[in-house]
GROMACS .gro file of C-alpha atoms in nm:
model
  153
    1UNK     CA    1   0.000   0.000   0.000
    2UNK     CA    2   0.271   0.274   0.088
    3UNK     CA    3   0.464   0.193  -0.226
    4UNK     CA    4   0.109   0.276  -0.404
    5UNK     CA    5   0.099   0.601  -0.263
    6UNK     CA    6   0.466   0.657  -0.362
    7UNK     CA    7   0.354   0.656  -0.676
    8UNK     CA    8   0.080   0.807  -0.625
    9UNK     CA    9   0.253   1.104  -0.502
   10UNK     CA   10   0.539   1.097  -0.785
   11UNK     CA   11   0.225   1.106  -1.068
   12UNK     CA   12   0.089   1.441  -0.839
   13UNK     CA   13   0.419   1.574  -0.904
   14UNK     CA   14   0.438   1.469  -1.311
   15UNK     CA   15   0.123   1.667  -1.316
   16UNK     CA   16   0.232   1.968  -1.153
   17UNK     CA   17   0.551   1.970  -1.340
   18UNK     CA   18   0.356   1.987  -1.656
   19UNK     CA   19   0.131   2.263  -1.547
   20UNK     CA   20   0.426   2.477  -1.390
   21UNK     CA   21   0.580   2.512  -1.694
   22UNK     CA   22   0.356   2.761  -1.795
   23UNK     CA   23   0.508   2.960  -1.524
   24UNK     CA   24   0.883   2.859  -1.616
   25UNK     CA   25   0.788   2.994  -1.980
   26UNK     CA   26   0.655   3.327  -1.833
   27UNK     CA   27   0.956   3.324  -1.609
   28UNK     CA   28   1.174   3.270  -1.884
   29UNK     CA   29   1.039   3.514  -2.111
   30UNK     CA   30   1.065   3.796  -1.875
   31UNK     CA   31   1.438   3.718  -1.784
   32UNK     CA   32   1.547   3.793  -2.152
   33UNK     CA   33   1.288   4.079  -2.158
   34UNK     CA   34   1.477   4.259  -1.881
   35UNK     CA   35   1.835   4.138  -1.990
   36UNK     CA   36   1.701   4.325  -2.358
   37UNK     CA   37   1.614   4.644  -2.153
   38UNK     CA   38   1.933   4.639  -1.981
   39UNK     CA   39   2.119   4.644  -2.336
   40UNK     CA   40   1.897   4.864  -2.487
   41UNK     CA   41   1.958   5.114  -2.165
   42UNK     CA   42   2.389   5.051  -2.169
   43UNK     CA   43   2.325   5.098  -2.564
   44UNK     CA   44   2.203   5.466  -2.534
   45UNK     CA   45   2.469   5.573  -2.273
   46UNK     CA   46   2.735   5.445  -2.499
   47UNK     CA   47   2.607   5.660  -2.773
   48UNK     CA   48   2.587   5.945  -2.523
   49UNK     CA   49   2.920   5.907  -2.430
   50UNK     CA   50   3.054   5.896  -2.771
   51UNK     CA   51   2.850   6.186  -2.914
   52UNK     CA   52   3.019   6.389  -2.606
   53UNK     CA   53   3.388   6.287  -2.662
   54UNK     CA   54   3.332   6.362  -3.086
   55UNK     CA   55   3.176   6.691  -2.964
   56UNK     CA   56   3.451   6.770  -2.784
   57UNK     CA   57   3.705   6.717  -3.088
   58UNK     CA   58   3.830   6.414  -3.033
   59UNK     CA   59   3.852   6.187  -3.337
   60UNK     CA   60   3.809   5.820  -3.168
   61UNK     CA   61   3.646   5.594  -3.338
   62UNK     CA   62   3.349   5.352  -3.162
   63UNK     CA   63   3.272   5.057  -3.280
   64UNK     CA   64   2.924   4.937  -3.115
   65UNK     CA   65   2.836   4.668  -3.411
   66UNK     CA   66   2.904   4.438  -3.204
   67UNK     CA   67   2.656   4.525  -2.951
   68UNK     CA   68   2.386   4.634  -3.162
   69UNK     CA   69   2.408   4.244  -3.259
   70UNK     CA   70   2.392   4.140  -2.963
   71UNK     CA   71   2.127   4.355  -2.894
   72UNK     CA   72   1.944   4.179  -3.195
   73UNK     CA   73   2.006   3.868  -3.102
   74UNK     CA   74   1.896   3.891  -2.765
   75UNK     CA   75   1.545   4.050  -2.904
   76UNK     CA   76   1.556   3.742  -3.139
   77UNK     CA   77   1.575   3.520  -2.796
   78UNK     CA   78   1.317   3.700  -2.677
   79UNK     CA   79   1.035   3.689  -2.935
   80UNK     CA   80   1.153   3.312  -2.959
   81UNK     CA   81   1.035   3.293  -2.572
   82UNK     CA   82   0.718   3.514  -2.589
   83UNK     CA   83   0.609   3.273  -2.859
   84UNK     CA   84   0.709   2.969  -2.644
   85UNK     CA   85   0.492   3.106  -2.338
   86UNK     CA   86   0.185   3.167  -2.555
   87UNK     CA   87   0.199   2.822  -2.689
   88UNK     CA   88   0.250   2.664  -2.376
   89UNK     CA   89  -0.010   2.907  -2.182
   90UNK     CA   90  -0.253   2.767  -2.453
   91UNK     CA   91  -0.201   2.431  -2.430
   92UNK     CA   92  -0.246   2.428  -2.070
   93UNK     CA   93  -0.546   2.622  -2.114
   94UNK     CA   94  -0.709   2.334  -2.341
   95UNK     CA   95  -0.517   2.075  -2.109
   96UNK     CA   96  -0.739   2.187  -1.776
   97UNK     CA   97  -1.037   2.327  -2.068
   98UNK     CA   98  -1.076   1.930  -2.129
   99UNK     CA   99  -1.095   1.726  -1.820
  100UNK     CA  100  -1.359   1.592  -1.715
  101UNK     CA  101  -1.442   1.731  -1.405
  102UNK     CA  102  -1.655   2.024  -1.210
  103UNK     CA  103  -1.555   2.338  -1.289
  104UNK     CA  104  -1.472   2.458  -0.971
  105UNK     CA  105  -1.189   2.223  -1.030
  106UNK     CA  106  -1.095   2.371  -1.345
  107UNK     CA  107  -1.095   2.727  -1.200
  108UNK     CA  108  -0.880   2.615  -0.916
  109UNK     CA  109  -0.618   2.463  -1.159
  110UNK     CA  110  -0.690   2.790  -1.376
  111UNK     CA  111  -0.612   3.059  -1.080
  112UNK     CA  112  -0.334   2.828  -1.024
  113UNK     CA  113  -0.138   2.740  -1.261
  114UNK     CA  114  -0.235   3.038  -1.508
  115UNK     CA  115  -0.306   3.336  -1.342
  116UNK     CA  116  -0.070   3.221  -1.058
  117UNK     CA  117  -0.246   3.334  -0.736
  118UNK     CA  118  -0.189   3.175  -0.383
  119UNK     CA  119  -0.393   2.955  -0.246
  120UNK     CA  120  -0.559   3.187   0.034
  121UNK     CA  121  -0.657   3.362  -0.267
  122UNK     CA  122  -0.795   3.106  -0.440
  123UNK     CA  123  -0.974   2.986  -0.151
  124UNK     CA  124  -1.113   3.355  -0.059
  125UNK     CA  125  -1.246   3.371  -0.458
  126UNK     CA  126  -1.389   3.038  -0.443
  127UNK     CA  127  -1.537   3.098  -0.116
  128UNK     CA  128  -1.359   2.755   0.081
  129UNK     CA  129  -1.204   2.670   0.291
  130UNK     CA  130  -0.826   2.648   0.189
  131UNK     CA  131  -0.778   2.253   0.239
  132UNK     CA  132  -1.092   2.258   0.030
  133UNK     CA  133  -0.911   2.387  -0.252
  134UNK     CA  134  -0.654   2.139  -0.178
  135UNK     CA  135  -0.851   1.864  -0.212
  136UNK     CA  136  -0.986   1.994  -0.521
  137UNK     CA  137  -0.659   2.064  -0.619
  138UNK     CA  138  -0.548   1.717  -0.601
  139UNK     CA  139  -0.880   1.559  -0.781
  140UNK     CA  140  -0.718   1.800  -1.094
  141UNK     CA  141  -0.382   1.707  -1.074
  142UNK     CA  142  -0.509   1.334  -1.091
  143UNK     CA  143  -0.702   1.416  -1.387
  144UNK     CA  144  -0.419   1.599  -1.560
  145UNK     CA  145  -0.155   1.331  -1.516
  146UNK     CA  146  -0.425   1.060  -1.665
  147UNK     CA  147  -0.474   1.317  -1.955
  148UNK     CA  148  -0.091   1.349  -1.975
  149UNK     CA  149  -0.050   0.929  -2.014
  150UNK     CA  150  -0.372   0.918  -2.262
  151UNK     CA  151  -0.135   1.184  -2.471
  152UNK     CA  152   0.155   0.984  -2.451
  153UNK     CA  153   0.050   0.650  -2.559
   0.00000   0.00000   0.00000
């Protein structure tokens, strides 16, 4: 029986894997976002500083191709992992969209796993008690993971 609930538990996990890496997208996606803003800021003081020394007569020459592709690149990487987040956002969408249980289920998994809230506020929206939403909680995840085998074979 305990080894049963072992595995039980490891399945819980597959599912919440899956549906976290909606988040790990998102999280993703916003790392190069930032990282893009931080070149693009580093960019414009370069310029600055090289429109001041030319001003001031002196005839250096800066070379900033080099990060302007980078710059490029890293905007490349970023559109790359926008596009990666909606996909995966959508699919987990039409993942929790399909099971075959109450909604209230489906809304928990949906505040969750897509709109990220905590469970106090999940609880307070869905007007439970927070081990409520648990147990909910778990009911989806079981659901998911049995989706997630039907996919795979």
């Amino acid at each position: 029986m305990e080894a049963f609930m072992g595995k039980d538990k490891e399945n819980l996990e597959i599912a919440k894997r899956y549906l976290d890496s909606v988040r790990e997208a998102k999280l993703n996606a916003i790392a190069i976002a930032c990282r893009v803003k931080e070149l693009k800021t580093t960019s414009k003081k370069l310029i600055a500083v090289y429109q001041m020394e030319s001003v001031g007569g002196s005839n250096k020459k800066m070379d900033i191709s080099d990060y302007v592709a980078k710059i490029d690149e890293e905007v490349a990487k970023q559109l790359k992992a926008m596009q990666i987040y909606a996909k995966k956002e959508q699919e987990i969408k039409e993942c929790i969209d399909n099971l075959e249980v109450e909604d209230k289920v489906k809304s928990i998994l949906s505040m969750r796993y897509l709109s990220f809230l905590k469970w106090a506020d999940i609880a307070d929206i869905c007007n439970c008690s927070i081990r409520y939403v648990y147990k909910l909680h778990t009911l989806g995840l079981i659901n998911i993971y049995k989706l997630i085998i039907t996919k795979r074979h």
